[in-house]
Short mmCIF file of C-alpha atoms in Angstrom, two decimals:
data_model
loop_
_atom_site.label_atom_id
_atom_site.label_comp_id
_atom_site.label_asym_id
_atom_site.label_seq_id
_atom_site.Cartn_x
_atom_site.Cartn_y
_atom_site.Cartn_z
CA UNK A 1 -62.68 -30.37 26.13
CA UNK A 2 -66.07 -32.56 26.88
CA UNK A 3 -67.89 -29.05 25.88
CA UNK A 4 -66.01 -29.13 22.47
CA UNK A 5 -66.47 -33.01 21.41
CA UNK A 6 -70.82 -32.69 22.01
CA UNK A 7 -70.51 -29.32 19.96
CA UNK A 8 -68.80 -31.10 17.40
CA UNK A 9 -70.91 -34.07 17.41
CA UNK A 10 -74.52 -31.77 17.43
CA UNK A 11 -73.02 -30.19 14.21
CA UNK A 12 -71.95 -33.93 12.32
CA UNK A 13 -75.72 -34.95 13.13
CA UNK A 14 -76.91 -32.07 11.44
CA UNK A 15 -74.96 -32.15 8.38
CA UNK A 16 -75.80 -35.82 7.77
CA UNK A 17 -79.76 -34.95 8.46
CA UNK A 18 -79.50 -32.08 5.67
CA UNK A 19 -77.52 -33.78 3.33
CA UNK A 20 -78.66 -37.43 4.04
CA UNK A 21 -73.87 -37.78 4.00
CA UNK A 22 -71.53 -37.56 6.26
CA UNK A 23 -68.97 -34.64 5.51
CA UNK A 24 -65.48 -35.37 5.47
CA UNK A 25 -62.65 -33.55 6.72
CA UNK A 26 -59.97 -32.04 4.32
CA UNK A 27 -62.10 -33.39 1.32
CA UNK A 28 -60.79 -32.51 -1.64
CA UNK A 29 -61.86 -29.84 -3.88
CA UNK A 30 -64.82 -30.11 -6.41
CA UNK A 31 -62.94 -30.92 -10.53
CA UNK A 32 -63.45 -27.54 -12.54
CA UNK A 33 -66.11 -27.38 -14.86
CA UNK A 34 -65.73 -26.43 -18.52
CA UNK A 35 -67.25 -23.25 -17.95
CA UNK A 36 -64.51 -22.22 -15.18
CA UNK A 37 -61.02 -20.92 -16.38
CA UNK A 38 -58.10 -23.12 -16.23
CA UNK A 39 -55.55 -21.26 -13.70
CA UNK A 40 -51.48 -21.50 -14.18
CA UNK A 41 -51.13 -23.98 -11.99
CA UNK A 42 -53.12 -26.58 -13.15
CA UNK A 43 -52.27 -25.76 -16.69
CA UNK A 44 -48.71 -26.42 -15.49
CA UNK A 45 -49.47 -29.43 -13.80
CA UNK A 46 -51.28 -31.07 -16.58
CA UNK A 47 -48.57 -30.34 -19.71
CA UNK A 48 -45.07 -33.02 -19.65
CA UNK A 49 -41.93 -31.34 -19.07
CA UNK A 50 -39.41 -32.72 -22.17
CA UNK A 51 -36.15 -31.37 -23.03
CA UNK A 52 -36.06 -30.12 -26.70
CA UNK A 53 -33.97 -33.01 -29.17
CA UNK A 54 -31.55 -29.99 -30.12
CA UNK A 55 -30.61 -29.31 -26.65
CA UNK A 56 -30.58 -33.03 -25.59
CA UNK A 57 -27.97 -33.21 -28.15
CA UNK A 58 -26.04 -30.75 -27.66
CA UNK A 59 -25.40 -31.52 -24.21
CA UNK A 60 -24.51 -35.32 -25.45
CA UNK A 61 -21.33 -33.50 -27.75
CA UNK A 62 -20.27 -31.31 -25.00
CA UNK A 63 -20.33 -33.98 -21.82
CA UNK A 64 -18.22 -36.91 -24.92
CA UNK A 65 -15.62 -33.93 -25.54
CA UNK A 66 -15.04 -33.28 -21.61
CA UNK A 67 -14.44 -37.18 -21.30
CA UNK A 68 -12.78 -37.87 -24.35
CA UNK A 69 -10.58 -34.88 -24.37
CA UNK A 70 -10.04 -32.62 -21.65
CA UNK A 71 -10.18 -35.07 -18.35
CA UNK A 72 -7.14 -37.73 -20.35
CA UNK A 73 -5.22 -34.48 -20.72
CA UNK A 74 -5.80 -32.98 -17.18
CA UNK A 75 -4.91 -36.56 -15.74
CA UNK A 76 -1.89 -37.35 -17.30
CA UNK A 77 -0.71 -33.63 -16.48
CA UNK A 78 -1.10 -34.09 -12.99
CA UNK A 79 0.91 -37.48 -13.12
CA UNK A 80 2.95 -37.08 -15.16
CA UNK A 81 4.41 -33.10 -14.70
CA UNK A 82 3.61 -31.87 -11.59
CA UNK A 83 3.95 -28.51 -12.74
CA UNK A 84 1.78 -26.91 -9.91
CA UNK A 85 3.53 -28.55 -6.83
CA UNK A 86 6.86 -27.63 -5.06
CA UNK A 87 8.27 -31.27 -4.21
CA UNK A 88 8.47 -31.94 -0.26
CA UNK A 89 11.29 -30.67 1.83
CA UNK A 90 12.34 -27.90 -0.46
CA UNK A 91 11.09 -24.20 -1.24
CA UNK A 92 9.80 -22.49 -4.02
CA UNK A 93 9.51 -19.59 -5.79
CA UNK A 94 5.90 -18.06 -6.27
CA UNK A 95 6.10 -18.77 -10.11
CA UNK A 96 7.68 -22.37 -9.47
CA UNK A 97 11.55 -21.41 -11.52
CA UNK A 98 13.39 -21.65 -8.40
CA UNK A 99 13.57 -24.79 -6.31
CA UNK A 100 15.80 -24.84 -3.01
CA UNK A 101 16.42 -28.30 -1.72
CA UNK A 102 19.83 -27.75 0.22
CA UNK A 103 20.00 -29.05 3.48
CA UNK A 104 17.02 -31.23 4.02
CA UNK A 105 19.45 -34.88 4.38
CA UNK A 106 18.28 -36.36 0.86
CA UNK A 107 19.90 -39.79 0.28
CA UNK A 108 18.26 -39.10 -3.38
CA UNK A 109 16.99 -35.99 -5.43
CA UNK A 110 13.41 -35.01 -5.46
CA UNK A 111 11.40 -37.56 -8.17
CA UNK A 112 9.53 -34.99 -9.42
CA UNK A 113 10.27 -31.71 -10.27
CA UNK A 114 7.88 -28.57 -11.62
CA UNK A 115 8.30 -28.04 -15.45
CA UNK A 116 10.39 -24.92 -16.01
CA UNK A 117 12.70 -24.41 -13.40
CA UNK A 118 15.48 -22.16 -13.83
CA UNK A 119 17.48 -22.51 -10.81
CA UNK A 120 18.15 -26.10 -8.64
CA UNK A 121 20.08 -26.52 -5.43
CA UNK A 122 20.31 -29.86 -4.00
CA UNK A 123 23.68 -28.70 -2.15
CA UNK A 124 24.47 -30.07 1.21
CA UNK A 125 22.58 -33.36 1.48
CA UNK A 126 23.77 -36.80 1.39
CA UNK A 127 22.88 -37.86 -2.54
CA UNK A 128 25.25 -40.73 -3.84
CA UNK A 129 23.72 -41.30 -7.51
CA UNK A 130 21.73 -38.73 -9.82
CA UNK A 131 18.69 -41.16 -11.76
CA UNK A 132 19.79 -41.06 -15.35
CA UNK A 133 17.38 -38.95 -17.27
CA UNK A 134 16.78 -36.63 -14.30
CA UNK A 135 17.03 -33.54 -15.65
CA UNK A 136 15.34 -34.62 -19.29
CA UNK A 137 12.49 -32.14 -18.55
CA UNK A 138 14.17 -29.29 -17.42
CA UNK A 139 15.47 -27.64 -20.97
CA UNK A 140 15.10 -24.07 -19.00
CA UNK A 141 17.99 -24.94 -16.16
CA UNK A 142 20.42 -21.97 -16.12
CA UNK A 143 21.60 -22.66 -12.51
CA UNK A 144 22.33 -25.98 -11.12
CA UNK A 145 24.47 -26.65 -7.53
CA UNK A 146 25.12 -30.22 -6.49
CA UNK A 147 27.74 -29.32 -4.09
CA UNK A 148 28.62 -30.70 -0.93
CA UNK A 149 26.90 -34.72 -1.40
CA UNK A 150 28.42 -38.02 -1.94
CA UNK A 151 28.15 -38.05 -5.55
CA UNK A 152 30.51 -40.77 -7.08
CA UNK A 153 29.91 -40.30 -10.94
CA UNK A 154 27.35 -38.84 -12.98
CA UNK A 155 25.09 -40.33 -15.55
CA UNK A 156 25.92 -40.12 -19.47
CA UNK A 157 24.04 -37.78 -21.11
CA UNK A 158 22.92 -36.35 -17.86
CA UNK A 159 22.98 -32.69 -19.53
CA UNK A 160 21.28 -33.52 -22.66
CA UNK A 161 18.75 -31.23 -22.67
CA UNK A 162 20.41 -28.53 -20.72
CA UNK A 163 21.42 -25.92 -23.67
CA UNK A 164 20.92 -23.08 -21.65
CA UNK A 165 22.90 -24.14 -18.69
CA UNK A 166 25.47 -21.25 -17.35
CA UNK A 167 26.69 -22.33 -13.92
CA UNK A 168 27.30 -25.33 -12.53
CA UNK A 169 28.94 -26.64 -8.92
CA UNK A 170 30.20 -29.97 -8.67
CA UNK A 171 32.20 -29.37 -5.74
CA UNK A 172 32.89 -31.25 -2.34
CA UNK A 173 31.70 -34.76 -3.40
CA UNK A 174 33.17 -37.91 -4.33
CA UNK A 175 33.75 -37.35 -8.10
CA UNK A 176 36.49 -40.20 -9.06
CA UNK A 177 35.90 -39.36 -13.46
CA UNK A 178 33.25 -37.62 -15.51
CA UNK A 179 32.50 -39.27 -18.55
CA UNK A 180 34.40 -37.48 -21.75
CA UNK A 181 30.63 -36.03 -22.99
CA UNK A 182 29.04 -35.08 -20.23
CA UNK A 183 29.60 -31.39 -21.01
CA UNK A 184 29.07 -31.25 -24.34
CA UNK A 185 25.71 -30.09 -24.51
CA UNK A 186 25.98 -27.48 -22.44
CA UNK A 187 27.83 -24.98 -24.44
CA UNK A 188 27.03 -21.93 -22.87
CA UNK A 189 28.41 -22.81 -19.61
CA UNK A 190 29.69 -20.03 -17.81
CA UNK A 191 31.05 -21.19 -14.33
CA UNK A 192 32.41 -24.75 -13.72
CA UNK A 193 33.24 -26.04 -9.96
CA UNK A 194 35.04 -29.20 -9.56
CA UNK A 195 37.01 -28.46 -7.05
CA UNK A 196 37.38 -30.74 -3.71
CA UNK A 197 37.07 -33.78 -5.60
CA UNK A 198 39.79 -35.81 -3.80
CA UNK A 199 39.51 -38.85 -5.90
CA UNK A 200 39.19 -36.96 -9.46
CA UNK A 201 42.59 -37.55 -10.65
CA UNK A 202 42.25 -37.12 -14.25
CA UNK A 203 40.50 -35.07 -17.08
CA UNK A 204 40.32 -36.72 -20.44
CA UNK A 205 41.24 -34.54 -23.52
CA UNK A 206 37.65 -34.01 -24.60
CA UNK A 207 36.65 -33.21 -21.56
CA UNK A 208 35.52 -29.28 -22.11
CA UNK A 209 34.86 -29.32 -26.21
CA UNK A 210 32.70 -27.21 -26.73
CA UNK A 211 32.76 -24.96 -23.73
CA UNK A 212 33.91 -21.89 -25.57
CA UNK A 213 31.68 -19.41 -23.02
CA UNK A 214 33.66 -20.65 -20.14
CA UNK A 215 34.89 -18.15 -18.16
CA UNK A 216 35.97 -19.98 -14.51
CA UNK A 217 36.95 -22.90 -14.22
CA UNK A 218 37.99 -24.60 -10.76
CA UNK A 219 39.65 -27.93 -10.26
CA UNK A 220 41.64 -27.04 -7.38
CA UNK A 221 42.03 -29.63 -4.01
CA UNK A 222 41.69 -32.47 -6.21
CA UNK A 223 43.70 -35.12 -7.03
CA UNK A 224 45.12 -34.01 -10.14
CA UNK A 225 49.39 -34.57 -10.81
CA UNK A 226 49.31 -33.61 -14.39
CA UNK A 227 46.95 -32.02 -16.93
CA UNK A 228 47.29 -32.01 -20.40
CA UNK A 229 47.21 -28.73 -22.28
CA UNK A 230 44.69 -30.92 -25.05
CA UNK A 231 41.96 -30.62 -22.18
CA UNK A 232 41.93 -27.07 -21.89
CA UNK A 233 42.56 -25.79 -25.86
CA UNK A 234 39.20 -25.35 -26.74
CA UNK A 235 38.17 -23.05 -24.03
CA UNK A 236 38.97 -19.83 -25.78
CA UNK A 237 36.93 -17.56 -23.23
CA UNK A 238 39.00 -18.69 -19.87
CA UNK A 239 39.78 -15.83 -17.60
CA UNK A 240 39.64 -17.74 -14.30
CA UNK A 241 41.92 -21.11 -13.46
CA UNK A 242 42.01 -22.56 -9.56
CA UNK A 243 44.76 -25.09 -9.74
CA UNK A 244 46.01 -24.92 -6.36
CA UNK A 245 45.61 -28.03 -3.55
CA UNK A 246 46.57 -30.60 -6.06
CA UNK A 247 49.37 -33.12 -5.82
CA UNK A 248 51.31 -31.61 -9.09
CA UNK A 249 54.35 -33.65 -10.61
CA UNK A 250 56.74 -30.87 -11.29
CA UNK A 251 58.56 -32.44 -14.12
CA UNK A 252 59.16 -32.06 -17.50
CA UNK A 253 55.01 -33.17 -18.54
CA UNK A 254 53.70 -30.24 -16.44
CA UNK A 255 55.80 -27.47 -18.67
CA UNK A 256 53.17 -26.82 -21.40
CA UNK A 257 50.63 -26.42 -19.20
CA UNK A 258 52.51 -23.26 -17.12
CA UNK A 259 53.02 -21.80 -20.99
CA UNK A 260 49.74 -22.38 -21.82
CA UNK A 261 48.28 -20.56 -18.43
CA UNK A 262 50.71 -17.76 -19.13
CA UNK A 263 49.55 -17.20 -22.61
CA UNK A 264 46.11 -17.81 -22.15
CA UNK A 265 44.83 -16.26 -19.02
CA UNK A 266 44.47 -13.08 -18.77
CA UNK A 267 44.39 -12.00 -14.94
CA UNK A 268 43.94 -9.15 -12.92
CA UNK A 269 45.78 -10.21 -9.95
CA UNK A 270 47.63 -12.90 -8.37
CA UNK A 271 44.60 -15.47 -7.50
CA UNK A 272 44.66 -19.41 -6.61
CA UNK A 273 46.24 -20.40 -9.66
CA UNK A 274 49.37 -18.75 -8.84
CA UNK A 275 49.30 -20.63 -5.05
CA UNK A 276 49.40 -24.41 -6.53
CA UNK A 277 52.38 -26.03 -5.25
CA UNK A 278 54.63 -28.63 -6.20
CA UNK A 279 54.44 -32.15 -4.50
CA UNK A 280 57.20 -34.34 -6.11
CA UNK A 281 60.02 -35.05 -7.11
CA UNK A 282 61.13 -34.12 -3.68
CA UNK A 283 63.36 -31.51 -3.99
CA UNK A 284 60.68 -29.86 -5.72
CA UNK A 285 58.46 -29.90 -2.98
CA UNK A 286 56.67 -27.06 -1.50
CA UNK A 287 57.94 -24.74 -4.14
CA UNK A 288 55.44 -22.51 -6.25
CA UNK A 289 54.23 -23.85 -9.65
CA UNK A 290 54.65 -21.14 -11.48
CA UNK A 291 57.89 -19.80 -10.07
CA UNK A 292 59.32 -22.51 -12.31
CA UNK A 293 60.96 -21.01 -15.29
CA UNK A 294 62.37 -22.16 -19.13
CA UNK A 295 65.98 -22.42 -17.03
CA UNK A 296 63.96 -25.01 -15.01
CA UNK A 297 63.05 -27.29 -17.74
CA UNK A 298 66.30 -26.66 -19.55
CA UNK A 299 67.45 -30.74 -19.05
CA UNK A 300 63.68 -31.47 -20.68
CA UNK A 301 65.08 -31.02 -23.58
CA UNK A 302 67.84 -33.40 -23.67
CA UNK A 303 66.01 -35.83 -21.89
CA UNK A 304 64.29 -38.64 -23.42
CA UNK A 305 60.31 -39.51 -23.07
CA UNK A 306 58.91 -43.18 -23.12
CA UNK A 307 58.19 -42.94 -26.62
CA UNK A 308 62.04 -42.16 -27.77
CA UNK A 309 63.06 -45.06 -25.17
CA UNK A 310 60.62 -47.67 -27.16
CA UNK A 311 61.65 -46.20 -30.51
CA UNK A 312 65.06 -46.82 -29.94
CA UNK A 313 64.19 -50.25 -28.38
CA UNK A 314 62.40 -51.55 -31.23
CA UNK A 315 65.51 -50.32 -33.91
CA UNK A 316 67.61 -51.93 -31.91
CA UNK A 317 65.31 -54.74 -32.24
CA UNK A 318 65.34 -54.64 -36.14
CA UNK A 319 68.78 -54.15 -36.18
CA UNK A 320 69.68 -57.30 -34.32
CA UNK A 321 67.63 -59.32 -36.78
CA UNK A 322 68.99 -57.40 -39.61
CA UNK A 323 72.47 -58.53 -38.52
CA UNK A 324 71.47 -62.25 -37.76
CA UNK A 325 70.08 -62.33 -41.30
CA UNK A 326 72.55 -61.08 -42.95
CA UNK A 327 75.54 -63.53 -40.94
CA UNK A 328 73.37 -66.09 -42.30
CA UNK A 329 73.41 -65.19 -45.64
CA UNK A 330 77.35 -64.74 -45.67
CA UNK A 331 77.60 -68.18 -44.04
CA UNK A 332 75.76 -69.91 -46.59
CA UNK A 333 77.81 -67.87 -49.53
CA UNK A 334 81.43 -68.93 -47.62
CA UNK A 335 80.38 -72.32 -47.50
CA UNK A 336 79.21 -72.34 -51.45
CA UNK A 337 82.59 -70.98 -52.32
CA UNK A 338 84.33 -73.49 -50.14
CA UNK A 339 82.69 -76.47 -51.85
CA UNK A 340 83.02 -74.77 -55.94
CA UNK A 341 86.52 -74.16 -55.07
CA UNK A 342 87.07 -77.78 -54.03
CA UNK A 343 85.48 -79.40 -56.96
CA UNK A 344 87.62 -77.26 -59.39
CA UNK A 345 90.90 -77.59 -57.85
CA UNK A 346 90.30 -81.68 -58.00
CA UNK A 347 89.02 -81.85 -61.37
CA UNK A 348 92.05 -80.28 -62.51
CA UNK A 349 93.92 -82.74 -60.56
#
C-alpha cells in the first residue's frame, strides 16, 4: 500500500512539472470542435423532445370521452344492475339465468338480483314480506318458487313485468288473500300452486282473468268452504284441479261448482280433486264431494236464498204501507160523507 501512494505521488509531481497543472481525476472530456462530427448521442441530447399539437389533441378527445362517457356508464352498471354477480348465499348458473336461493334461512329475498334470470327459488327460508317492485327487472322470469316461507300477502303489481311467467309455487306459507290483480299480467301462466295456505279462505271472482294458458291449478289444504264458479270461468285451458284438504260447505252454494268441474275438466284418472271431502253440515261429513249427485241438491231448488228472503221482506214492507195508506184515505172519505150527509139531512129539516 505505502509502495503504491509514493508511486502515485512521483507521477502527480511530474505531471504538474510538464504541464506547469495539476491533472484531475475523472475530468471531463475536451467540447468537440467544429471540425469533428456530431455523434447520435449528442445530437439527441441537444434537440427538445415535444409532442406534435395533432397528437396532443387527440389524446385530449379520447381521455374527455372515457370520463364523460364510458366510466358514468360502467359505474352506474355496477350499482345499479349487478349483472355479473351471483348474490350471497345462493348458486348460479354459469350464464347467470338460474339463481338457487332455497334453504339458506333468509328472513328477506336477495336485494339484488343479476339482470336476466329465468329461473328463481327462494323456497324453504323464512321470508315474511316480498319488497314491492322486486321483481321490476326481471321481464325474462319463466320460473319462480316461493314455497315453503312465511309469506303473509304479496305486493300489488308484484308481477308487472313478468309476461313470460309459466310456473309459479305459492305453496306452504301464510297466504290469508291475494289481491284481485295480482295475476293479471302474467297471462301465460302455466302451473299455479296455492295449496297449504291454511288461512286463504277466499278467491275473489277476478282472481284468474286472464289466465287462459292455465293448465294446473292447486288450491287444495287451504281454507276454502265455497268457491264460486265466476273465479274459475275464464280459465278455458284447465286440465288439472286439487281441491281436496279444504273445509267444503256441502250445501246448496257448492252445486255449480261440481257441474262446472264435471264439464270442464277433462281428466285422465281419478286424481286429488275427486278426494275433497265434505266438512259440514254434519251429516254430510266425511262423505266425498263429488259423490254428491242432482238427487242431492233436489230440495235446492225449492229452497229459498238470502236474496228471495229480503225480496219478500221488503214487499211485505211496501205492502204494509200500501195498506196503512190506503185505511187512511178511506177514513178521511167516511168521515167527509158523514159530515155532507149531516148538513143535508138538517137543511131539509
Amino acid at each position: 500500500m505505502r509502495t503504491g501512494n509514493v508511486r502515485r505521488k512521483r507521477r502527480h509531481k511530474r505531471d504538474f512539472a510538464a504541464s506547469g497543472k495539476p491533472r484531475r481525476r475523472n475530468a471531463p472530456p475536451a467540447p468537440m470542435t467544429p471540425e469533428q462530427p456530431a455523434t447520435c448521442s449528442t445530437h439527441a441530447s441537444n434537440v427538445s423532445h415535444r409532442v406534435p399539437p395533432k397528437r396532443f389533441f387527440l389524446s385530449a378527445i379520447l381521455l374527455l370521452f372515457l370520463c364523460l362517457v364510458v366510466a358514468p356508464s360502467s359505474f352506474s352498471a355496477a350499482l345499479g344492475s349487478n349483472s355479473g354477480k351471483c348474490p350471497p348465499l345462493c348458486t348460479c348458473t354459469v350464464n347467470l339465468t338460474s339463481v338457487d336461493c332455497s334453504n339458506q334461512q333468509l328472513f328477506s329475498p336477495p336485494p339484488l338480483l343479476p339482470r336476466g334470470i329465468r329461473n328463481l327459488s327462494l323456497a324453504h327460508n323464512s321470508i315474511e314480506m316480498m319488497p314491492s317492485g322486486y321483481l321490476s327487472c326481471q321481464p325474462e322470469l319463466v320460473w319462480l318458487d316461493l314455497s315453503n316461507n312465511s309469506i303473509m300477502t304479496l305486493p300489488h303489481g308484484m308481477f308487472s313485468s313478468q309476461s313470460k311467467l309459466q310456473f309459479l309455487d305459492l305453496s306452504r306459507n301464510n297466504l290469508t288473500s291475494l289481491p284481485a290483480s295480482l295475476l293479471h299480467p302474467a297471462q301465460r301462466l302455466t302451473f299455479l300452486r296455492l295449496a297449504h295456505n291454511a288461512w286463504l279462505t277466499e278467491l275473489v271472482v277476478d282472481q284468474f282473468a286472464g289466465l287462459a294458458l292455465l293448465q294446473e291449478l292447486d288450491v287444495g289444504h287451504c281454507g276454502l268452504r265455497v268457491l264460486s264458479v265466476q273465479v274459475l270461468d275464464g280459465l278455458v285451458g284447465l286440465s288439472s284441479l286439487q281441491l281436496e284438504g279444504n273445509p267444503w260447505v256441502c250445501g246448496c252454494a257448492v252445486e255449480p261448482l261440481l257441474n262446472w268441474v264435471r264439464n270442464k275438466i277433462h281428466r285422465c284418472s281419478a286424481g286429488p280433486t275427486l278426494t275433497a271431502e265434505c266438512h259440514s253440515p254434519p251429516e254430510l261429513e266425511g262423505i266425498p264431494l263429488f259423490s254428491l249427485t242432482e238427487e242431492s241438491f233436489r230440495a235446492c231448488r225449492f229452497a229459498l236464498s238470502i236474496d228471495d228472503y229480503l225480496f219478500i221482506a221488503f214487499v211485505g214492507f211496501v205492502v204494509s204501507i200500501a195498506s196503512v195508506a190506503t185505511n187512511f184515505l178511506l177514513g178521511i172519505t167516511a168521515n167527509c160523507c158523514h159530515r155532507w150527509s149531516k148538513a143535508t139531512d138538517s137543511e131539509e129539516i
